[in-house]
Tab-separated table of C-alpha atoms in Angstrom:
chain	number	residue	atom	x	y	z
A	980	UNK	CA	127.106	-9.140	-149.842
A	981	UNK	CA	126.347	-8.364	-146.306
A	982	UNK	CA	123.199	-10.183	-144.463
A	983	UNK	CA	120.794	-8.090	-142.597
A	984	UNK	CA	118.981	-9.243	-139.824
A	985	UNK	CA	116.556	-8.892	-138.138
A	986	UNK	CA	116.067	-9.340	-133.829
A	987	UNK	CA	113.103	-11.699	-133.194
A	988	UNK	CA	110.443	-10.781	-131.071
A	989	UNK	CA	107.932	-12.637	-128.376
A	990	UNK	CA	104.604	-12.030	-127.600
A	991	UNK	CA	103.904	-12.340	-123.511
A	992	UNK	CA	100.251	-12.250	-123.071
A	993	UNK	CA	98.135	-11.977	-119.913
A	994	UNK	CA	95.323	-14.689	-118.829
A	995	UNK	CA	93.977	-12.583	-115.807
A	996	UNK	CA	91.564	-15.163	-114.619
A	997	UNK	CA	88.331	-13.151	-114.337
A	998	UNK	CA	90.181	-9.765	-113.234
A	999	UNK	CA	90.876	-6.703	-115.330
A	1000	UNK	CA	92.596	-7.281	-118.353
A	1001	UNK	CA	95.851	-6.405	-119.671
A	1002	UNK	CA	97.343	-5.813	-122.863
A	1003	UNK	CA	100.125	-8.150	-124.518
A	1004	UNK	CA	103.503	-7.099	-124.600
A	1005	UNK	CA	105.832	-7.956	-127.872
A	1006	UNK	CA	109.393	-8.211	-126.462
A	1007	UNK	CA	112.540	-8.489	-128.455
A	1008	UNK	CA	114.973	-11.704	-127.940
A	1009	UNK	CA	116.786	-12.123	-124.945
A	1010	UNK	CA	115.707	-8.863	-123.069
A	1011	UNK	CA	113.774	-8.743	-119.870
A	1012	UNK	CA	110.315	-7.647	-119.885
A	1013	UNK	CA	108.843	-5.301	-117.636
A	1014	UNK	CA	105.793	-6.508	-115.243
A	1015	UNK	CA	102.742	-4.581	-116.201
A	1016	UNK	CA	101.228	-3.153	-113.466
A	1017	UNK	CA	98.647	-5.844	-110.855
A	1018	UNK	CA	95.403	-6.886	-112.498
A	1019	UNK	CA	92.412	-6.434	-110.066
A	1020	UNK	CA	89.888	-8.652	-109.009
A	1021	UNK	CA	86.356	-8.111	-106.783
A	1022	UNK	CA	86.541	-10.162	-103.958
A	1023	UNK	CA	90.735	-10.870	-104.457
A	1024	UNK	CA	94.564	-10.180	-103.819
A	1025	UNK	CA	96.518	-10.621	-106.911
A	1026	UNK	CA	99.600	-12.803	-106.268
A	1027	UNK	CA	101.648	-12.729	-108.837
A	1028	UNK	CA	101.964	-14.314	-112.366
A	1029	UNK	CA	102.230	-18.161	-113.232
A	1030	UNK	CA	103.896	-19.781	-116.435
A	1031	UNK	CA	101.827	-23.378	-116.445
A	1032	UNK	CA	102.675	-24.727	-112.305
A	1033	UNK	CA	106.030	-22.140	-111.656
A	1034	UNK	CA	105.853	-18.365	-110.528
A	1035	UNK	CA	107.317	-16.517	-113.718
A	1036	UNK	CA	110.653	-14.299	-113.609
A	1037	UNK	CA	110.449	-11.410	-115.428
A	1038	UNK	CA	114.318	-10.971	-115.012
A	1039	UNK	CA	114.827	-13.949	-117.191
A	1040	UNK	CA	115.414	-13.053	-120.761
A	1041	UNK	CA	112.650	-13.628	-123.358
A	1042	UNK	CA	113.961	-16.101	-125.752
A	1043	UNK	CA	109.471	-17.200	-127.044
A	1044	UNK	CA	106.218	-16.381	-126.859
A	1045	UNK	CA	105.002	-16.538	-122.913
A	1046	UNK	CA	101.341	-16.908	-121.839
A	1047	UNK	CA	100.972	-15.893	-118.108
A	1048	UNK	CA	98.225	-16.833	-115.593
A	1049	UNK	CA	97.226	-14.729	-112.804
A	1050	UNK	CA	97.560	-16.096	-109.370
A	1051	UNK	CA	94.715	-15.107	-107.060
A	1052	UNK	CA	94.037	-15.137	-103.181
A	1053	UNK	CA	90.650	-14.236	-101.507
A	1054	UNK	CA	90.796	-11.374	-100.125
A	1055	UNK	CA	90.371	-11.280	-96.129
A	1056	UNK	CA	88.872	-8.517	-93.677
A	1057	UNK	CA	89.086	-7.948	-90.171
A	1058	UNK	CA	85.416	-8.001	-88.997
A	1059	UNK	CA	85.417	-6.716	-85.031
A	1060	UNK	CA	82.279	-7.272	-82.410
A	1061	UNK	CA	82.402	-4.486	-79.348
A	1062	UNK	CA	80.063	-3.944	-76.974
A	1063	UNK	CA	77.796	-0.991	-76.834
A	1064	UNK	CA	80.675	0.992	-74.958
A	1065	UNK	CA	82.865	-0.059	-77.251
A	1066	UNK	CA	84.590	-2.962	-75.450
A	1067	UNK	CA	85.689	-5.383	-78.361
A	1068	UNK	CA	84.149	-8.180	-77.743
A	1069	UNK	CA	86.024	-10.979	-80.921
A	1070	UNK	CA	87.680	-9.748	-83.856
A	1071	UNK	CA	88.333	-12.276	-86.414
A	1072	UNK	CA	89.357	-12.356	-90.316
A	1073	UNK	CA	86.595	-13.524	-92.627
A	1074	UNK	CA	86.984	-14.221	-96.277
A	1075	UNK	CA	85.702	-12.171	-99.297
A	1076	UNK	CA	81.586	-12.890	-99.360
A	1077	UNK	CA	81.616	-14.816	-96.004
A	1078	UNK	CA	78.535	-14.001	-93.410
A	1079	UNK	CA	80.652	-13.076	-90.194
A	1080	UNK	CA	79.297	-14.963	-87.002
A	1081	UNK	CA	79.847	-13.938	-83.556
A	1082	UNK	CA	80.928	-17.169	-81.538
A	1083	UNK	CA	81.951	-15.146	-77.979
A	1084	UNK	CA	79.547	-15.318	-74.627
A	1085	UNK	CA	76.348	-12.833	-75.248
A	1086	UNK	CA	76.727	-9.279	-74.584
A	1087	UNK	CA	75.542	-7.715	-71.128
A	1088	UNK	CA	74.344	-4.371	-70.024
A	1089	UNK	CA	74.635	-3.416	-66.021
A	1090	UNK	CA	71.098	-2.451	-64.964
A	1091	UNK	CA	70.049	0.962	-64.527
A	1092	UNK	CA	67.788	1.454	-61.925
A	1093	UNK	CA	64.082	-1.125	-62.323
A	1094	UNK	CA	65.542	-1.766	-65.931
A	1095	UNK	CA	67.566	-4.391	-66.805
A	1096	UNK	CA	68.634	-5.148	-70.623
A	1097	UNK	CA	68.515	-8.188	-72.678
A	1098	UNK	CA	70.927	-8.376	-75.876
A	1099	UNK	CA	69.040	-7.719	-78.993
A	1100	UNK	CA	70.881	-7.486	-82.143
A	1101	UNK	CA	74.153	-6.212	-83.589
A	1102	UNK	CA	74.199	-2.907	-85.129
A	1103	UNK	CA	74.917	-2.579	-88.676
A	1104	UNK	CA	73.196	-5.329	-89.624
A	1105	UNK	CA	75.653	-8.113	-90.518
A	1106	UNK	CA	76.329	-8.322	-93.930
A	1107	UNK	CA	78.695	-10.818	-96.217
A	1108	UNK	CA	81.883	-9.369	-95.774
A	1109	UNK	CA	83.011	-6.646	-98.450
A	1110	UNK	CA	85.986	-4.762	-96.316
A	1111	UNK	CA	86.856	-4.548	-92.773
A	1112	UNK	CA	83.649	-4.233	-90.819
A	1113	UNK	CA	82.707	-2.905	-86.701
A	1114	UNK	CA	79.486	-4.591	-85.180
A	1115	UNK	CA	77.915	-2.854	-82.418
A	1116	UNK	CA	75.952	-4.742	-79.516
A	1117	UNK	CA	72.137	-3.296	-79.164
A	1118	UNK	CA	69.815	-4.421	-76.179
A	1119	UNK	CA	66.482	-3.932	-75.196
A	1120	UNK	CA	65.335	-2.240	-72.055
A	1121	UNK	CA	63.582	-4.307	-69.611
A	1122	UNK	CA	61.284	-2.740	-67.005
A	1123	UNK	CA	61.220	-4.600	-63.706
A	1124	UNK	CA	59.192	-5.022	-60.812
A	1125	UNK	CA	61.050	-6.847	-58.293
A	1126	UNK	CA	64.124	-8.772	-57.710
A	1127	UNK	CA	65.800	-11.390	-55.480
A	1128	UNK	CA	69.384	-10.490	-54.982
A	1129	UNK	CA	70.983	-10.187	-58.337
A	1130	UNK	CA	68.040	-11.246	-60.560
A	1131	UNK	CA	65.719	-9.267	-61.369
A	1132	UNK	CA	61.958	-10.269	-62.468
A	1133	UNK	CA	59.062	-8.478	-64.768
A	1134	UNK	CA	56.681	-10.550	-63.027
A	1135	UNK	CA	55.940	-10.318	-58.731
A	1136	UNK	CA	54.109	-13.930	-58.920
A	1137	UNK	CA	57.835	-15.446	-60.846
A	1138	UNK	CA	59.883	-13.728	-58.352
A	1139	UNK	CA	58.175	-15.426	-55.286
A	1140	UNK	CA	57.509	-18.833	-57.003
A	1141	UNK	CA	61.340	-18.670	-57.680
A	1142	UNK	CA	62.932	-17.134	-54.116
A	1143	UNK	CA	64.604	-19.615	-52.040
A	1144	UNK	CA	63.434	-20.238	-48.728
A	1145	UNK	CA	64.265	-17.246	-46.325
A	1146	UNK	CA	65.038	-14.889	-49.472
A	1147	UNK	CA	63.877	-11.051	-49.901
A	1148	UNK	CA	61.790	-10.196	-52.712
A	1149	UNK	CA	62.633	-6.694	-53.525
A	1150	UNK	CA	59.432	-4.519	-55.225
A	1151	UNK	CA	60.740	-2.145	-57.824
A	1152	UNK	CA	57.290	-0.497	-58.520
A	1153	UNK	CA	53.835	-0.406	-58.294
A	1154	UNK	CA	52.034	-4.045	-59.205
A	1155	UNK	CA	48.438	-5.089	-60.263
A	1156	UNK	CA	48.075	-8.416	-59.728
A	1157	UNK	CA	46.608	-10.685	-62.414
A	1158	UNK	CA	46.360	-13.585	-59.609
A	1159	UNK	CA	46.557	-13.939	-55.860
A	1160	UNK	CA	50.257	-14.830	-54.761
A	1161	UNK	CA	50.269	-17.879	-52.824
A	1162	UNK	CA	53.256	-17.841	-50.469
A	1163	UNK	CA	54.229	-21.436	-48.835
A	1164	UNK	CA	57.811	-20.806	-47.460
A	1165	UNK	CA	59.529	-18.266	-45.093
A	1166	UNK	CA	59.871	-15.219	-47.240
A	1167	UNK	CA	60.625	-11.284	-46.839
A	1168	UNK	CA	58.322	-9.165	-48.982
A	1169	UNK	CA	60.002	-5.041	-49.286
A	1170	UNK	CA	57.350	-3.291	-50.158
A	1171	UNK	CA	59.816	-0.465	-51.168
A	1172	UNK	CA	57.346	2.239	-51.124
A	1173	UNK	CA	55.817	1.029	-53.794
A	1174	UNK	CA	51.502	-0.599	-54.094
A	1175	UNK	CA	50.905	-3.856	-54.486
A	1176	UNK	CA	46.830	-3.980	-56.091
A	1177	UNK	CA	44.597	-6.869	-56.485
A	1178	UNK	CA	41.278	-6.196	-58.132
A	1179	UNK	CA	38.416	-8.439	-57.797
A	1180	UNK	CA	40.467	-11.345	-55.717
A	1181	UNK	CA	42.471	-11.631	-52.366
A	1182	UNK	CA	46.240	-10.024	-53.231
A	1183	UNK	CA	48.234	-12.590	-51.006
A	1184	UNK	CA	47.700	-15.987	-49.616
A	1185	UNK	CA	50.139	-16.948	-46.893
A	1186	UNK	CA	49.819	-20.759	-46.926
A	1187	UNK	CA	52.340	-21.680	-44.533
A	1188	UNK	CA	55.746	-20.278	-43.768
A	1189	UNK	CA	56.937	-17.645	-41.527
A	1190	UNK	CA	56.549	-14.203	-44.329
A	1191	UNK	CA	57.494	-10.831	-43.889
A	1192	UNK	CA	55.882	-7.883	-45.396
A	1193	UNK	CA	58.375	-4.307	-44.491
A	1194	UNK	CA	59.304	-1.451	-45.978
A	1195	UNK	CA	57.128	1.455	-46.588
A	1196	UNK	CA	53.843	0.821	-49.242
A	1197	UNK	CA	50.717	-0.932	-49.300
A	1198	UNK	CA	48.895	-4.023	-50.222
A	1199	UNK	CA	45.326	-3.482	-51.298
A	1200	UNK	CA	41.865	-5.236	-52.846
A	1201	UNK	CA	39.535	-3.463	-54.746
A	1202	UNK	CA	36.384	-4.438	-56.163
A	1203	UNK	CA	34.703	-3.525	-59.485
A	1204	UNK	CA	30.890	-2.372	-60.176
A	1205	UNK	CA	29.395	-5.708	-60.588
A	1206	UNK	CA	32.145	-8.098	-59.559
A	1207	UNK	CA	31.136	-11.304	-57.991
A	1208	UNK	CA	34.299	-11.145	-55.684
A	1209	UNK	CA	32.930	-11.500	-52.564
A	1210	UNK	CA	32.422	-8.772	-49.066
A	1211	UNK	CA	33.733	-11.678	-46.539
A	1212	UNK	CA	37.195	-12.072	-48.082
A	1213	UNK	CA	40.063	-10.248	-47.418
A	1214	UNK	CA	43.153	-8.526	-48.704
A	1215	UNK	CA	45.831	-11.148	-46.922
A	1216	UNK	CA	44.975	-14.950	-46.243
A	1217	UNK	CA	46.746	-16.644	-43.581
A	1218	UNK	CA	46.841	-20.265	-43.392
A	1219	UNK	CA	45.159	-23.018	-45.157
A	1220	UNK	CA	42.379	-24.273	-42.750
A	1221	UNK	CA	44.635	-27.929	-42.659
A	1222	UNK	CA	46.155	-29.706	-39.660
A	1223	UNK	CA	49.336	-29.642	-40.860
A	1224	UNK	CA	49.648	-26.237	-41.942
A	1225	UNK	CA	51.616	-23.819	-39.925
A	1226	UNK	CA	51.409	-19.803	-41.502
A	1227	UNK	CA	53.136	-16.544	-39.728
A	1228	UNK	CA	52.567	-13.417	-40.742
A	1229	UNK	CA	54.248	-9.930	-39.818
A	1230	UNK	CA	52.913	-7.176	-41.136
A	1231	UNK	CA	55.870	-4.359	-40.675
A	1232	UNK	CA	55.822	-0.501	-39.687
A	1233	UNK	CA	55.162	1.397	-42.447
A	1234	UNK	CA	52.646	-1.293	-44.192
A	1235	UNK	CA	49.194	-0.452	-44.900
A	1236	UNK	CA	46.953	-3.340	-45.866
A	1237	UNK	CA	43.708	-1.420	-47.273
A	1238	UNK	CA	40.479	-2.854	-48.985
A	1239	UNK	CA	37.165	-0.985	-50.079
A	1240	UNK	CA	35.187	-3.198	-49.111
A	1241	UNK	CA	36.404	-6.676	-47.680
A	1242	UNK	CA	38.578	-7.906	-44.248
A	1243	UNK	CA	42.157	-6.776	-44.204
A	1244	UNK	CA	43.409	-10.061	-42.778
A	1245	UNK	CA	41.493	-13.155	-42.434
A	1246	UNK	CA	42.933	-16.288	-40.115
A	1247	UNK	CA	42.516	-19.460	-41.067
A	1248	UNK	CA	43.891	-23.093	-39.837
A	1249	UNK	CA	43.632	-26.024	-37.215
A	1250	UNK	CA	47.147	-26.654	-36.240
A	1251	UNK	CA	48.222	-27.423	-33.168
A	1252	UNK	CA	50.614	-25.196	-32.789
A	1253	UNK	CA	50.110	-21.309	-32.831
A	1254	UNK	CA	49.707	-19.821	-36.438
A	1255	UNK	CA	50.613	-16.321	-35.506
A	1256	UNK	CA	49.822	-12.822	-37.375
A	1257	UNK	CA	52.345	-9.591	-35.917
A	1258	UNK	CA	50.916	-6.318	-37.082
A	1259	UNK	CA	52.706	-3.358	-37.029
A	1260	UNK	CA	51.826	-2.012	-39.743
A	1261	UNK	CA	48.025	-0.325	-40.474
A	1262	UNK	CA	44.944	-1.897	-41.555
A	1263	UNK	CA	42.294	0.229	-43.012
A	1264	UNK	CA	39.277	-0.974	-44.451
A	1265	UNK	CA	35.750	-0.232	-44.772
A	1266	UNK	CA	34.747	-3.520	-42.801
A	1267	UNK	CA	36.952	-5.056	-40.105
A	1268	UNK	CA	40.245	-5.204	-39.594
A	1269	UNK	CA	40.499	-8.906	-38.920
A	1270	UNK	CA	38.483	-12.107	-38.597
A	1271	UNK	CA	39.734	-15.720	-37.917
A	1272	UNK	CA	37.981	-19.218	-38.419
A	1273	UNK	CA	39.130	-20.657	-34.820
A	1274	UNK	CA	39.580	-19.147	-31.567
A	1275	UNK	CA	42.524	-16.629	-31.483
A	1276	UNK	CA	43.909	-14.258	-29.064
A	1277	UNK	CA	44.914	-10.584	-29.776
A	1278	UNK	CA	47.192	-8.226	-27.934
A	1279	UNK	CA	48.690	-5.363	-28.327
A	1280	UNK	CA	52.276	-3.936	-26.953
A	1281	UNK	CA	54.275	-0.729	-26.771
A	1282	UNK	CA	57.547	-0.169	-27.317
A	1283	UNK	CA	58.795	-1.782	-24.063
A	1284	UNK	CA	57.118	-4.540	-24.859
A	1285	UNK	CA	53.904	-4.310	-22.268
A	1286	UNK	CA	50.841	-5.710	-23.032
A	1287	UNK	CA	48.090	-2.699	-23.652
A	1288	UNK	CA	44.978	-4.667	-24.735
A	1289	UNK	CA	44.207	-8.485	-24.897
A	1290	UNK	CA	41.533	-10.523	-25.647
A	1291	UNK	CA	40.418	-14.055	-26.432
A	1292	UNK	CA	38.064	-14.703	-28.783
A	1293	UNK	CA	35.834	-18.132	-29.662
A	1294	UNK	CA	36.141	-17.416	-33.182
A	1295	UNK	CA	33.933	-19.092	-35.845
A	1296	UNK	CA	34.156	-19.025	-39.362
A	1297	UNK	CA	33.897	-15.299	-40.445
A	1298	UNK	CA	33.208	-14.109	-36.789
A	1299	UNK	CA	34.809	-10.541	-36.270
A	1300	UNK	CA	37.968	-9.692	-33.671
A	1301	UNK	CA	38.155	-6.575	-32.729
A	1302	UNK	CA	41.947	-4.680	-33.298
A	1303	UNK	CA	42.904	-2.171	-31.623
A	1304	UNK	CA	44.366	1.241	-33.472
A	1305	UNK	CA	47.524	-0.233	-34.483
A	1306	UNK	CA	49.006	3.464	-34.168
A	1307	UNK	CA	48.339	3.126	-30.549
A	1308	UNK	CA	50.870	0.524	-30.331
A	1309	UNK	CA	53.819	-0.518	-31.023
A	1310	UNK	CA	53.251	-4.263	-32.015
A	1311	UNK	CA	49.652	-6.453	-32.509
A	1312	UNK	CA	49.898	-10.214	-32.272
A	1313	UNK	CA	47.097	-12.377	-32.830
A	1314	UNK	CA	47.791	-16.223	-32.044
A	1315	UNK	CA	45.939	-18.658	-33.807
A	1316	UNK	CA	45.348	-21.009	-30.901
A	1317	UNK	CA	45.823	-24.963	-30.469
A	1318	UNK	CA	42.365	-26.337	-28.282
A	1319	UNK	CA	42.263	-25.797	-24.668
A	1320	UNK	CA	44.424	-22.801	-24.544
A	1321	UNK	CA	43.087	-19.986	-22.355
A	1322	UNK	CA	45.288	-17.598	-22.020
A	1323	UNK	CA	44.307	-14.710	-19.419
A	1324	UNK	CA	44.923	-11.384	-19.298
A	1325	UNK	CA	46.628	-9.137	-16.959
A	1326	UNK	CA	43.933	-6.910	-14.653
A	1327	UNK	CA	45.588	-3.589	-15.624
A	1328	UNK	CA	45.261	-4.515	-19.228
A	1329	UNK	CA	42.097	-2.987	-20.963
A	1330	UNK	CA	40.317	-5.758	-23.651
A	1331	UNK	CA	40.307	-5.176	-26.797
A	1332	UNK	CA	37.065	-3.116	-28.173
A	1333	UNK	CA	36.674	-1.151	-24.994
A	1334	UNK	CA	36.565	2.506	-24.946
């Protein structure tokens, strides 16, 4: 009698651990068994298979039933910020469901002319990550109306509240004022061809300060039908009617001050020393060019400097000094004037309002 036998066979089954499942495998004694092929899992990166705490060989010969665990990693992707010309800006990896955050400085856009651009958003919108992912830097145009040096404003009234002293306020367009600008340091105003409008109030108050108005353009003052905003004021204020204040104004070639229906310039102050208004520019209005609380003196000079037309004038409130054409000459200066000066005239030089 012979005995037959018979090999004995193992079971090896798979615990996948949430992923895709796989089938058992029955394995004969003391053969190696072939690794199925990698479970998948949303989300994961399958890392091999686990019998109880130790990575399992499947070179080692079967010799009882195996139960194997699937190992598991979260899956990571490479999420990348760039700028809107595709600069990259942070790349990072972020784990499976993560919200990416951007943790570099905040995008910037170079200006373009009056606009300047503030960072808005990021373009897709960010999402918890699912695969590698590119996030694109949006901004929002910003229209401008004037700037000091490398900052740029959307408001005329910010920009000269914030200039330093002796700065240039740069006008990028046209303006309508909601409020008189009140000006109390030295201070360049460049028009830049462009309007500044006030309607129904005085455009600019020049408290004290030595200011500057150039560059081609105008500064105006309308009135409304029925406004209250009164005939006797005036498109430009200088001075503040105080003893301490001390206001220059130069109004350059090229600037028109224009109202429809009040002074251009008005004069205003008690300090001892000379508060002083240059005009080369243009005043034209439908009442007078000037007017001054205090006694003043006005002349006019060409381009070599010679005096053309002088006069003095004892000046009360709202009392009227004549100008002359300011395209007759090449500079005006009117001198607010400390008590008991009395300046005189050359002969040769014709007073101002004469024919």
């Amino acid at each position: 009698i012979t005995a037959q036998w018979q090999i004995n066979q193992y079971t090896i089954t798979f615990d996948t651990d949430g992923g895709s499942e796989i089938a058992a495998i029955t394995q004969d004694y003391a053969t190696e068994v072939t690794a199925p092929a990698d479970p998948t899992k949303t989300g994961c990166t399958f890392a091999g298979w686990k019998n109880g705490e130790d990575a399992y060989d499947f070179t080692a010969p079967v010799t009882s039933d195996v139960k194997l665990t699937a190992s598991w990693e979260t899956t990571k992707y490479t999420v990348t910020f760039v700028d809107e010309d595709g600069t990259v800006l942070r790349s990072s990896e972020v784990a499976h469901g993560e919200i990416p955050t951007y943790t570099g400085e905040t995008p910037t856009k170079a200006p373009e002319g009056t606009k300047t651009f503030a960072f808005s958003s990021w373009t897709p919108e960010i999402k918890a990550a699912t695969a590698d992912a590119t996030y694109t830097a949006t901004f929002t145009p910003i229209e401008n109306v004037a700037k000091v040096g490398s900052t740029y404003y959307t408001s005329l009234s910010d920009a000269v509240s914030e200039a330093a002293s002796g700065a240039t306020v740069e006008l990028l367009a046209d303006v309508a004022l909601d409020n008189t600008i009140t000006i109390s340091k030295d201070l360049t105003l460049d028009l830049g061809g462009h309007e500044i409008t006030a309607t129904d109030k005085r455009a600019l108050w020049v408290k004290s300060g030595e200011v500057s108005i150039v560059g081609n353009g105008t500064v105006s003052a309308t009135k409304s039908e029925g406004s209250s905003f009164a005939d006797s004021s005036s498109v430009i204020r200088v001075g503040d009617s105080q003893e301490t204040s001390a206001a220059k104004l130069t109004v350059g070639k090229g600037v028109t001050v224009s109202s429809d229906h009040c002074y251009g310039i008005t004069v205003f102050g008690k300090n001892t020393d000379a508060n002083e208004l240059v005009l080369n520019g243009k005043v034209t209005v439908t009442g007078t060019a000037l007017s001054a609380s205090e006694p003043v003196y006005v002349a006019s000079y060409d381009e070599n400097g010679k005096m053309l037309r002088a006069a003095f004038a004892e000046a009360n409130a709202g009392t009227e000094v004549p100008l002359s054409d300011p395209e007759e000459a090449a500079e005006v200066r009117v001198f607010f004037l400390s008590e008991g000066f009395s300046p005189v005239a050359p002969s040769s030089v014709i007073p101002l309002g004469s024919a």
